[in-house]
mmCIF file of C-alpha atoms in Angstrom:
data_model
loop_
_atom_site.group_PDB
_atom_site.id
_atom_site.type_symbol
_atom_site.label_atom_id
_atom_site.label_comp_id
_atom_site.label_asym_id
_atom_site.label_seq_id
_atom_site.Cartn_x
_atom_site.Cartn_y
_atom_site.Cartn_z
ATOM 1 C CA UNK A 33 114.498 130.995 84.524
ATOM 2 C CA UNK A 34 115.623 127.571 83.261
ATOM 3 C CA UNK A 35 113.702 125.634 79.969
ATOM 4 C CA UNK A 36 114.603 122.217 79.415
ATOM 5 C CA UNK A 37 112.920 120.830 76.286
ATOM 6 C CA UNK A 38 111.634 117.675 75.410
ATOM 7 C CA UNK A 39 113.874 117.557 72.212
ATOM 8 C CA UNK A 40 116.791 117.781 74.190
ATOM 9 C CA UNK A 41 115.701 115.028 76.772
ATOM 10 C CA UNK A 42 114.719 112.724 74.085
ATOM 11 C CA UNK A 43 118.437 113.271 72.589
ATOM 12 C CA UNK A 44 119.483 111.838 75.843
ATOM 13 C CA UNK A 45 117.746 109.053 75.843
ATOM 14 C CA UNK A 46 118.476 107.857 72.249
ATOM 15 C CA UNK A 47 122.566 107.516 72.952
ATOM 16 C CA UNK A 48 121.950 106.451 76.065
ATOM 17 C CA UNK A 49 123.491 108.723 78.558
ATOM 18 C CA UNK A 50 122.247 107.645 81.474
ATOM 19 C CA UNK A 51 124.105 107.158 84.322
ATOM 20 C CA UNK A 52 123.876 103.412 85.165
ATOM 21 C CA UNK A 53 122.440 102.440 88.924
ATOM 22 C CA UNK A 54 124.918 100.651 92.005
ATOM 23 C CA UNK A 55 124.514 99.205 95.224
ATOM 24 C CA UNK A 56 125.863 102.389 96.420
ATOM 25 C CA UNK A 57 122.569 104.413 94.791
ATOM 26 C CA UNK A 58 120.109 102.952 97.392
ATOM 27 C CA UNK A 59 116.466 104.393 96.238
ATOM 28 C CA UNK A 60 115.987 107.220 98.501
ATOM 29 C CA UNK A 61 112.183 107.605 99.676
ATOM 30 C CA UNK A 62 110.151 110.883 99.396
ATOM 31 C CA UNK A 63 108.507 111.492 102.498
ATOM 32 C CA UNK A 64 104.612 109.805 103.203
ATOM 33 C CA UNK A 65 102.220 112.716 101.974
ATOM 34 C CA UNK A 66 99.890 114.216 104.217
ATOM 35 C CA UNK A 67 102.254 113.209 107.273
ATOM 36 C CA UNK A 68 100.685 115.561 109.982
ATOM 37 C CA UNK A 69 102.361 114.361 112.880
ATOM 38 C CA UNK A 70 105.449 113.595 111.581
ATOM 39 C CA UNK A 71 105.549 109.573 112.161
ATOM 40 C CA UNK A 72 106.851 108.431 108.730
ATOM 41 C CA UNK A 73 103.262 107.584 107.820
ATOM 42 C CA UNK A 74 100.093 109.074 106.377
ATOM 43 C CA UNK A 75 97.393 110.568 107.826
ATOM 44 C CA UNK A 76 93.663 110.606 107.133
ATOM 45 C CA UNK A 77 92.550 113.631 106.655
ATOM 46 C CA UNK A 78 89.559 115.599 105.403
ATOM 47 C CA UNK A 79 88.447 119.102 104.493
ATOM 48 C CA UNK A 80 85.476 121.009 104.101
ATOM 49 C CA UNK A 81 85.343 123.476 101.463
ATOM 50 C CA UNK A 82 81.869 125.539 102.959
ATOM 51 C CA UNK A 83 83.444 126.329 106.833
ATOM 52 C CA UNK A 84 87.246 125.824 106.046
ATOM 53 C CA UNK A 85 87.902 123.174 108.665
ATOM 54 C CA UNK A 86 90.377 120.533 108.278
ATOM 55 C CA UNK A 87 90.176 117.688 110.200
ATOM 56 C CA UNK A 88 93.516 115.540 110.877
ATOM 57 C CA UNK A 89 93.529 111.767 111.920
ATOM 58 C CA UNK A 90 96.581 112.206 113.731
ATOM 59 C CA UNK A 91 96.461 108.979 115.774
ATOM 60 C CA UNK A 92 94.789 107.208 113.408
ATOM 61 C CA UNK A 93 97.525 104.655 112.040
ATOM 62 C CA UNK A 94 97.207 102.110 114.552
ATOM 63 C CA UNK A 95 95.590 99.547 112.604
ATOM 64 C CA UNK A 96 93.235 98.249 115.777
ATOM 65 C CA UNK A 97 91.590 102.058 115.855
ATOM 66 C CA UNK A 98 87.714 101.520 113.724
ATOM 67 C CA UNK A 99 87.469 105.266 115.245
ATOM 68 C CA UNK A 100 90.337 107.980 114.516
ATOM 69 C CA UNK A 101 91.439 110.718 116.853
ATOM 70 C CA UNK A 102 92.037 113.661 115.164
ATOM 71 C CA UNK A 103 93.165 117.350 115.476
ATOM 72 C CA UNK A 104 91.371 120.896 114.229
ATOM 73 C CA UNK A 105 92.797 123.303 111.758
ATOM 74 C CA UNK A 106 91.502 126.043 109.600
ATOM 75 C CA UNK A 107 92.562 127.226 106.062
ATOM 76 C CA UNK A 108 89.301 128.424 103.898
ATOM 77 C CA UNK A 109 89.988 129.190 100.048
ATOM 78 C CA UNK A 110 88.091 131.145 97.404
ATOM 79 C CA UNK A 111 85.708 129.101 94.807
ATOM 80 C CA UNK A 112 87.088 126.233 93.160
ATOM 81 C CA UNK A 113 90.077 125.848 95.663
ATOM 82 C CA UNK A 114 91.499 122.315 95.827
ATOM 83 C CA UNK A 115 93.429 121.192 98.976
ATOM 84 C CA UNK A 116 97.216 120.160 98.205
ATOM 85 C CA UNK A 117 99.035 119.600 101.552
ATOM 86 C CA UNK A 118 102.683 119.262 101.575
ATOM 87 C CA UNK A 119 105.638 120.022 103.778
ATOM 88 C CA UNK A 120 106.085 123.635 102.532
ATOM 89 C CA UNK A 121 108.635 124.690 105.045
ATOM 90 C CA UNK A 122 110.598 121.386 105.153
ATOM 91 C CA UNK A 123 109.946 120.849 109.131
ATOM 92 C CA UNK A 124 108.884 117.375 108.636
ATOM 93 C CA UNK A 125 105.378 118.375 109.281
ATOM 94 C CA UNK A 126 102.656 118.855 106.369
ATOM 95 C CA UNK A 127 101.362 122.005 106.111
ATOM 96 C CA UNK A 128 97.563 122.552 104.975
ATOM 97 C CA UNK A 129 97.296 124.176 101.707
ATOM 98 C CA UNK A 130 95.004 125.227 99.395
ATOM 99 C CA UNK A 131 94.988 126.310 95.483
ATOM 100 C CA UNK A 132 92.805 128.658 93.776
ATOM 101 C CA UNK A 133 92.402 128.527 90.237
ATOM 102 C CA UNK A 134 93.792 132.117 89.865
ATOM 103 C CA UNK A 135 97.211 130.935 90.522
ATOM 104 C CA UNK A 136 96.890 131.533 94.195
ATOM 105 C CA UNK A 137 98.431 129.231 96.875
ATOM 106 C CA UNK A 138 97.523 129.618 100.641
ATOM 107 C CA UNK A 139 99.953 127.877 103.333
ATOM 108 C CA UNK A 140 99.365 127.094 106.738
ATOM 109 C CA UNK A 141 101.470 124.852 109.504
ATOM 110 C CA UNK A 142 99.463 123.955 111.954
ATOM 111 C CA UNK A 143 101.092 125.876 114.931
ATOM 112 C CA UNK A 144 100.971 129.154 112.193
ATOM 113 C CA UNK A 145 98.466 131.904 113.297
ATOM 114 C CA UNK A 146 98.601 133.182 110.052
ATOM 115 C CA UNK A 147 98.584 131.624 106.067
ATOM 116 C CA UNK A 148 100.940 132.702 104.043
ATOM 117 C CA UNK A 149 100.084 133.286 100.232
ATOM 118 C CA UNK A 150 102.060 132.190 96.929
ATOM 119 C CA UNK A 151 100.777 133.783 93.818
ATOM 120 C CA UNK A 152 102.453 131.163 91.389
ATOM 121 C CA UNK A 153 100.279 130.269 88.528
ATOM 122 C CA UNK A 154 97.622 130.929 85.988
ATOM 123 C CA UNK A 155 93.751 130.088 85.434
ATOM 124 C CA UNK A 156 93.268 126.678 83.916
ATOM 125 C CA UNK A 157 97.318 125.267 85.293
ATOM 126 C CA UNK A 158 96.895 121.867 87.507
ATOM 127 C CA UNK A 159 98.937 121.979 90.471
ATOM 128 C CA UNK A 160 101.136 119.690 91.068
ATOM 129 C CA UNK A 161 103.252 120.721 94.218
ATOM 130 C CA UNK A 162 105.921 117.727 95.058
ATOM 131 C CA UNK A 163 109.975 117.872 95.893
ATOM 132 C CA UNK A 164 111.284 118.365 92.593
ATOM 133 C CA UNK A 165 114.917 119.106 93.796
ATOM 134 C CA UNK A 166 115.051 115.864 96.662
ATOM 135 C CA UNK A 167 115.979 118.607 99.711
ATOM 136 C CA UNK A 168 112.904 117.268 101.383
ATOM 137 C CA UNK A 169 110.418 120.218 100.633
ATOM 138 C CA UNK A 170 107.928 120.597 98.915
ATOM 139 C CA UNK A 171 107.605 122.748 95.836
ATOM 140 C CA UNK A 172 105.097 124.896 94.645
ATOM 141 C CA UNK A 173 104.329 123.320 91.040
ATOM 142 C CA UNK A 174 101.779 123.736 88.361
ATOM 143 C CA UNK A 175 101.334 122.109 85.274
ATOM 144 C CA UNK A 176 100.124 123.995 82.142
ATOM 145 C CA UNK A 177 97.813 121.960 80.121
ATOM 146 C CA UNK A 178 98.010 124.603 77.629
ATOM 147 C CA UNK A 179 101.351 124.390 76.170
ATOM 148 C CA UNK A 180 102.424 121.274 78.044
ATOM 149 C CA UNK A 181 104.604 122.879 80.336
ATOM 150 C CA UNK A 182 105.731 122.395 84.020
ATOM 151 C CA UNK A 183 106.665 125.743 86.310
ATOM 152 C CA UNK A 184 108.284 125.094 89.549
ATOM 153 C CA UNK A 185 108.621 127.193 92.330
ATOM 154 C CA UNK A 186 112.370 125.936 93.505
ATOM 155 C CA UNK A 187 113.496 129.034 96.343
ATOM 156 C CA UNK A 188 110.777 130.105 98.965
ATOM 157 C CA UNK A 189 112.083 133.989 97.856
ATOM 158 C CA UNK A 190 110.207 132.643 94.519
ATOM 159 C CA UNK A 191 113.415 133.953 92.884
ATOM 160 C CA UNK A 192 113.835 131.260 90.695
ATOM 161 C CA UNK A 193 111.572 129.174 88.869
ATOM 162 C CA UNK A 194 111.949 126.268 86.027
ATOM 163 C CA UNK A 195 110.281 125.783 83.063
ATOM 164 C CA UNK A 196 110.081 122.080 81.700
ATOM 165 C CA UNK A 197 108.462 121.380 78.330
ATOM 166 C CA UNK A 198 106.974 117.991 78.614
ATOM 167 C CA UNK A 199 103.402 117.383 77.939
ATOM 168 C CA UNK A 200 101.068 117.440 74.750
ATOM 169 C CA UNK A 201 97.456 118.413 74.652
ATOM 170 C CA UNK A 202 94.978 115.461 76.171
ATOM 171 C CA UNK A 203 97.956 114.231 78.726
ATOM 172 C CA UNK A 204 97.318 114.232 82.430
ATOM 173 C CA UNK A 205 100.211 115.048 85.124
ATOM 174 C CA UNK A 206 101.382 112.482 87.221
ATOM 175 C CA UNK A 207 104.212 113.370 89.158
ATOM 176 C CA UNK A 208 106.669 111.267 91.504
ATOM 177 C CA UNK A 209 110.172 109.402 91.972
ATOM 178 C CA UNK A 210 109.305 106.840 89.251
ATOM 179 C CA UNK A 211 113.642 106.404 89.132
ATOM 180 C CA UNK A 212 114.085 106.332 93.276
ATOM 181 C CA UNK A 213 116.557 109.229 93.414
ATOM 182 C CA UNK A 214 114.857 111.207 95.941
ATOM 183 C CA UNK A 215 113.682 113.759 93.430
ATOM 184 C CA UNK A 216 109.931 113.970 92.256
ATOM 185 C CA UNK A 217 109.692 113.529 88.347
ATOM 186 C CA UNK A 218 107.742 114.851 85.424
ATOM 187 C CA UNK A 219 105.658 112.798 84.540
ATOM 188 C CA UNK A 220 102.482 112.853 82.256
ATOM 189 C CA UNK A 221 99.814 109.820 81.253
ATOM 190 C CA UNK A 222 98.733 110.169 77.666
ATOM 191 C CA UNK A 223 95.132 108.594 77.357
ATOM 192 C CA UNK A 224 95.032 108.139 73.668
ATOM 193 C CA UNK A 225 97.881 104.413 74.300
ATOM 194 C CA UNK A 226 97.481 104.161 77.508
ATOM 195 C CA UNK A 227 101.428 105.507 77.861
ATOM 196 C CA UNK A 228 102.922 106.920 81.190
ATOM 197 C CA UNK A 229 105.697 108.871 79.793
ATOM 198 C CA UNK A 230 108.715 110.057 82.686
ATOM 199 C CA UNK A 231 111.142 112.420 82.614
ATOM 200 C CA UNK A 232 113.390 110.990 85.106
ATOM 201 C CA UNK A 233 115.901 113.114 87.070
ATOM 202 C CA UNK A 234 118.094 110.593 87.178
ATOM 203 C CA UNK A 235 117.262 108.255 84.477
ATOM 204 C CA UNK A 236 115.843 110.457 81.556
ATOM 205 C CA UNK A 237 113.057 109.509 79.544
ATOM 206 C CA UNK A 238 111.010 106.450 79.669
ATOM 207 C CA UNK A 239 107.480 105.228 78.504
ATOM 208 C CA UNK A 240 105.417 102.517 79.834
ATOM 209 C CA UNK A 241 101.937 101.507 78.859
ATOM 210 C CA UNK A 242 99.994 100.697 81.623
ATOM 211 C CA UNK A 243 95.762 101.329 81.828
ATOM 212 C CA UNK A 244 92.997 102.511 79.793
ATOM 213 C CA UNK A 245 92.134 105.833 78.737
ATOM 214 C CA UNK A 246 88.859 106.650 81.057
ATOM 215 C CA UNK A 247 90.758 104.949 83.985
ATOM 216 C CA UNK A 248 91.542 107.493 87.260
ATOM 217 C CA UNK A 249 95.070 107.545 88.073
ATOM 218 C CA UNK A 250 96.482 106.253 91.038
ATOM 219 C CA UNK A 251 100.723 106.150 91.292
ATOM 220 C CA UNK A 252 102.115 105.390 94.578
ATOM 221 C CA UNK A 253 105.123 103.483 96.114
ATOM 222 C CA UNK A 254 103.437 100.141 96.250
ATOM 223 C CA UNK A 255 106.043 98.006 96.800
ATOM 224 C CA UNK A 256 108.560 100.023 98.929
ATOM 225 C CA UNK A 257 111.324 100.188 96.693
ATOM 226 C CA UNK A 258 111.369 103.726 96.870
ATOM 227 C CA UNK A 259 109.969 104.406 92.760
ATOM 228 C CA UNK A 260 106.556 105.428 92.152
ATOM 229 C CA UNK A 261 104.606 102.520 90.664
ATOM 230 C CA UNK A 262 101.904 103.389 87.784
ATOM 231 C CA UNK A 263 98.676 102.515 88.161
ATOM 232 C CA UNK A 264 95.371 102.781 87.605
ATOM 233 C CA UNK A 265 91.224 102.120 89.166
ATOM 234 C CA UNK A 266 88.781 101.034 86.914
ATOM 235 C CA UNK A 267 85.332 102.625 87.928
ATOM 236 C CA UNK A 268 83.530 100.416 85.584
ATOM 237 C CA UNK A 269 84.799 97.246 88.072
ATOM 238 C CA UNK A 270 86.217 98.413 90.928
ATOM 239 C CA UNK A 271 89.684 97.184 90.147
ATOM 240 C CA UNK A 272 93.050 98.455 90.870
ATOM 241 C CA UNK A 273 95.362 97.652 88.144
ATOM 242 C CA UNK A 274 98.950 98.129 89.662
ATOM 243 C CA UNK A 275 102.466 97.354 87.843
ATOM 244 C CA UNK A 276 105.444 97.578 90.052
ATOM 245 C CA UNK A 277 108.424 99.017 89.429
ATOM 246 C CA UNK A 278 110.671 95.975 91.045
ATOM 247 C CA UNK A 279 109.691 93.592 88.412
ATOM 248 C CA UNK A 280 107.707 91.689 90.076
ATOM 249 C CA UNK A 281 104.787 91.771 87.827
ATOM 250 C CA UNK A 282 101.489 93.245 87.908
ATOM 251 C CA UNK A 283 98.896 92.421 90.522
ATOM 252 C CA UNK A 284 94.963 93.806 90.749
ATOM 253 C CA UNK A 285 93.268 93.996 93.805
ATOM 254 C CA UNK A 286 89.111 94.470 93.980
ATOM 255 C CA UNK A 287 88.428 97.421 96.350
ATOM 256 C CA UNK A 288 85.847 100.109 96.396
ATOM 257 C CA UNK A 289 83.364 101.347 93.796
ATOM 258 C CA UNK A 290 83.285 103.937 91.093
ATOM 259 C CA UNK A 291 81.439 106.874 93.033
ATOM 260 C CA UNK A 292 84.634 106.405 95.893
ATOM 261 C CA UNK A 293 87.180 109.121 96.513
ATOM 262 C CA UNK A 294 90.651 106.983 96.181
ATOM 263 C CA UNK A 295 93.420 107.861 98.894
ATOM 264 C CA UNK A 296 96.062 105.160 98.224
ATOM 265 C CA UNK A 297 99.040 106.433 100.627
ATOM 266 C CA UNK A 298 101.381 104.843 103.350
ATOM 267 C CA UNK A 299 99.331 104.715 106.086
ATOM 268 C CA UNK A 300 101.281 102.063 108.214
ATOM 269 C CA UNK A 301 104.512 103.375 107.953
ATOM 270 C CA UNK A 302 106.032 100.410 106.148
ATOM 271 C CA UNK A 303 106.767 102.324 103.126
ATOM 272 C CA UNK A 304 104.424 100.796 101.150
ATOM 273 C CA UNK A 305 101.567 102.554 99.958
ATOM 274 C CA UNK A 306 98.301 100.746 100.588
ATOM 275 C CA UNK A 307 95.378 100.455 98.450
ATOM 276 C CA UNK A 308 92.402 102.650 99.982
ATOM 277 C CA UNK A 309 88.858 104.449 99.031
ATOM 278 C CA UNK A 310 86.995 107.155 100.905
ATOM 279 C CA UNK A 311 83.171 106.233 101.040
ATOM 280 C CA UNK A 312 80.954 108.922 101.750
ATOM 281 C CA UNK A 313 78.558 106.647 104.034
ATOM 282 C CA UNK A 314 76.339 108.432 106.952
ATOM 283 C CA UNK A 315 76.352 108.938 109.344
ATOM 284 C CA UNK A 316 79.991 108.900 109.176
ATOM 285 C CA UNK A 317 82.559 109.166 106.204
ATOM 286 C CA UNK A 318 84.601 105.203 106.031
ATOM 287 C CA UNK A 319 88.050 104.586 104.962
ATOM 288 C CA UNK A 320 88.586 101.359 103.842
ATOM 289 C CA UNK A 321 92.245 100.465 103.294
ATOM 290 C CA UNK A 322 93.316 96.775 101.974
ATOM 291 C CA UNK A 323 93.905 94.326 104.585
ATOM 292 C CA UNK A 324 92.735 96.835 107.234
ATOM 293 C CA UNK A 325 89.483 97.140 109.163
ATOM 294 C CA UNK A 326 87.354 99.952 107.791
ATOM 295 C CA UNK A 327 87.874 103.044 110.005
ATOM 296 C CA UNK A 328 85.187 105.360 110.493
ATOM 297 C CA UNK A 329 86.046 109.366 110.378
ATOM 298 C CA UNK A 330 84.286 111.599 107.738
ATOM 299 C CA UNK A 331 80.965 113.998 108.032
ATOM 300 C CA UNK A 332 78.873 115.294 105.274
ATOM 301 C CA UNK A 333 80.256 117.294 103.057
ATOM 302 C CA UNK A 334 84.369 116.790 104.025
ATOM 303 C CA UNK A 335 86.693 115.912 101.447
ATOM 304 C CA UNK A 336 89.527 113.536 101.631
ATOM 305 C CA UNK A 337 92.612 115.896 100.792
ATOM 306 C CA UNK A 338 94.836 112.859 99.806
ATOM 307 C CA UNK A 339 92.609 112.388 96.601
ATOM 308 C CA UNK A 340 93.186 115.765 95.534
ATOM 309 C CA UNK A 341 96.599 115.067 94.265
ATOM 310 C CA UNK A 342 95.516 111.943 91.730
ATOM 311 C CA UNK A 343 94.341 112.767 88.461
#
């Protein structure tokens, strides 16, 4: 088991060993999540929690569609499971998944007859499954409010796992490639300033302030340079507050409403994330992604399992 601690990363940082960034170190992207079909893109997708069904809107990124095509699977988890799909088995293909708050994971490709379980965590941990070492699979991952710390999953033997402190009590996980290595990051958002604080696997630590306290966290690639931008919604307006990470300054964009499940992903294929809400509507569920029609695919009682991963 390997412990990196935040004294030693912040040691780093201070004389400045960080290797600096070429031409030749072209930001490598992290696979679209929830990529069902494997077509560089994401998919909508929805689960529900009483029957177990998943519901995949494979088909459903042409952006012409106002009704989406979608496939059947079937993964049904104990009380309080949360859906966190991810390519488990590095096929290209998301798997379904699911993640009980005992510490157990369930895993299930679509063409498996059978889930597979992952006992990797403890009551009260957040998961936060990304791909922590950049080989283009997705680790199981929890984060440990309790003591701040991170435990990843990094062999599928489960032989190995690493132990990051980086957190303080009050701070949320947000995980991704905030330095465009290919790697996901630690990451954590500390209401009290407002502060997104990174552990970079490349670049080491950083801070940004970006957002309010009470605002829901949303970090995505939204400009396509291959980092995770942060940002935030504001329930109490509707607004997306987003700050890229190419310098181009901040932009906010009106969409949605503070009841809305939020599902920003790349749904296009452009490698851009796009701005999008789930509206629980009848007698369908809509998704309503910016500068896209609003596509119609949801039933009572589904969830969108793209808004399970944002804090």
């Amino acid at each position: 088991m390997r412990i990196r601690t935040l004294a030693a990363v912040l040691a780093v940082a201070v004389i400045g060993l960080v290797p600096a960034r070429t031409e030749a170190d072209a930001p490598r992207h992290q696979r679209p999540f929830a990529d069902f079909d494997r077509n560089r893109s994401s998919d909508p997708a929805l689960w529900d929690q009483r029957t177990g069904d998943w519901r995949l809107g494979i088909g459903c990124n042409d952006p012409r569609l106002a009704v989406c095509p979608y496939s059947h699977g079937n993964l049904r988890g104990g009380p309080g499971a949360v859906a966190v799909p991810g390519d488990y088995d590095g096929d290209g293909f998301a798997d379904m998944a699911l993640f009980e708050p005992a510490g157990i994971w369930w895993i299930k490709g679509l063409s498996d007859g059978d889930a597979r379980m992952v006992a990797f965590g403890r009551p009260d941990d957040i998961p936060v499954p990304a791909d922590y070492d950049g080989n283009g699979t997705t680790d199981v991952a929890v984060y440990r409010p309790a003591d701040g710390t991170w435990h990843v999953r990094v062999d599928d033997a489960g032989e190995e796992e690493q132990v990051t402190v980086f957190g303080a009590p009050g701070d949320r996980p947000v995980p991704g490639d905030y330095d465009g290595d290919g790697s996901a990051d630690r990451a954590v958002f500390r209401p009290a300033g407002g502060n997104w604080i990174v552990l970079g696997s490349t670049e080491g630590f950083s801070v940004r302030q970006w957002g309010l306290g009470d605002d829901k966290l949303v970090p995505a690639d939204y400009d396509g340079d291959g980092r995770t931008d942060p940002a935030v919604f504001r329930p109490s307006t509707g607004h997306w507050w987003v700050l890229p990470s190419d310098g181009s300054g901040h932009y906010v964009v009106a969409l949605g409403r503070g009841d809305d499940w939020l599902v920003p992903a790349d749904y296009d294929g452009d490698g851009r994330a796009e701005i999008a809400v789930y509206q629980e509507t009848t007698p369908e569920g809509r998704w309503v992604i910016n500068e896209r029609g609003p596509l119609n695919f949801g039933l009572p009682g589904e969830i969108p399992v793209l808004a399970a991963q944002l804090a």
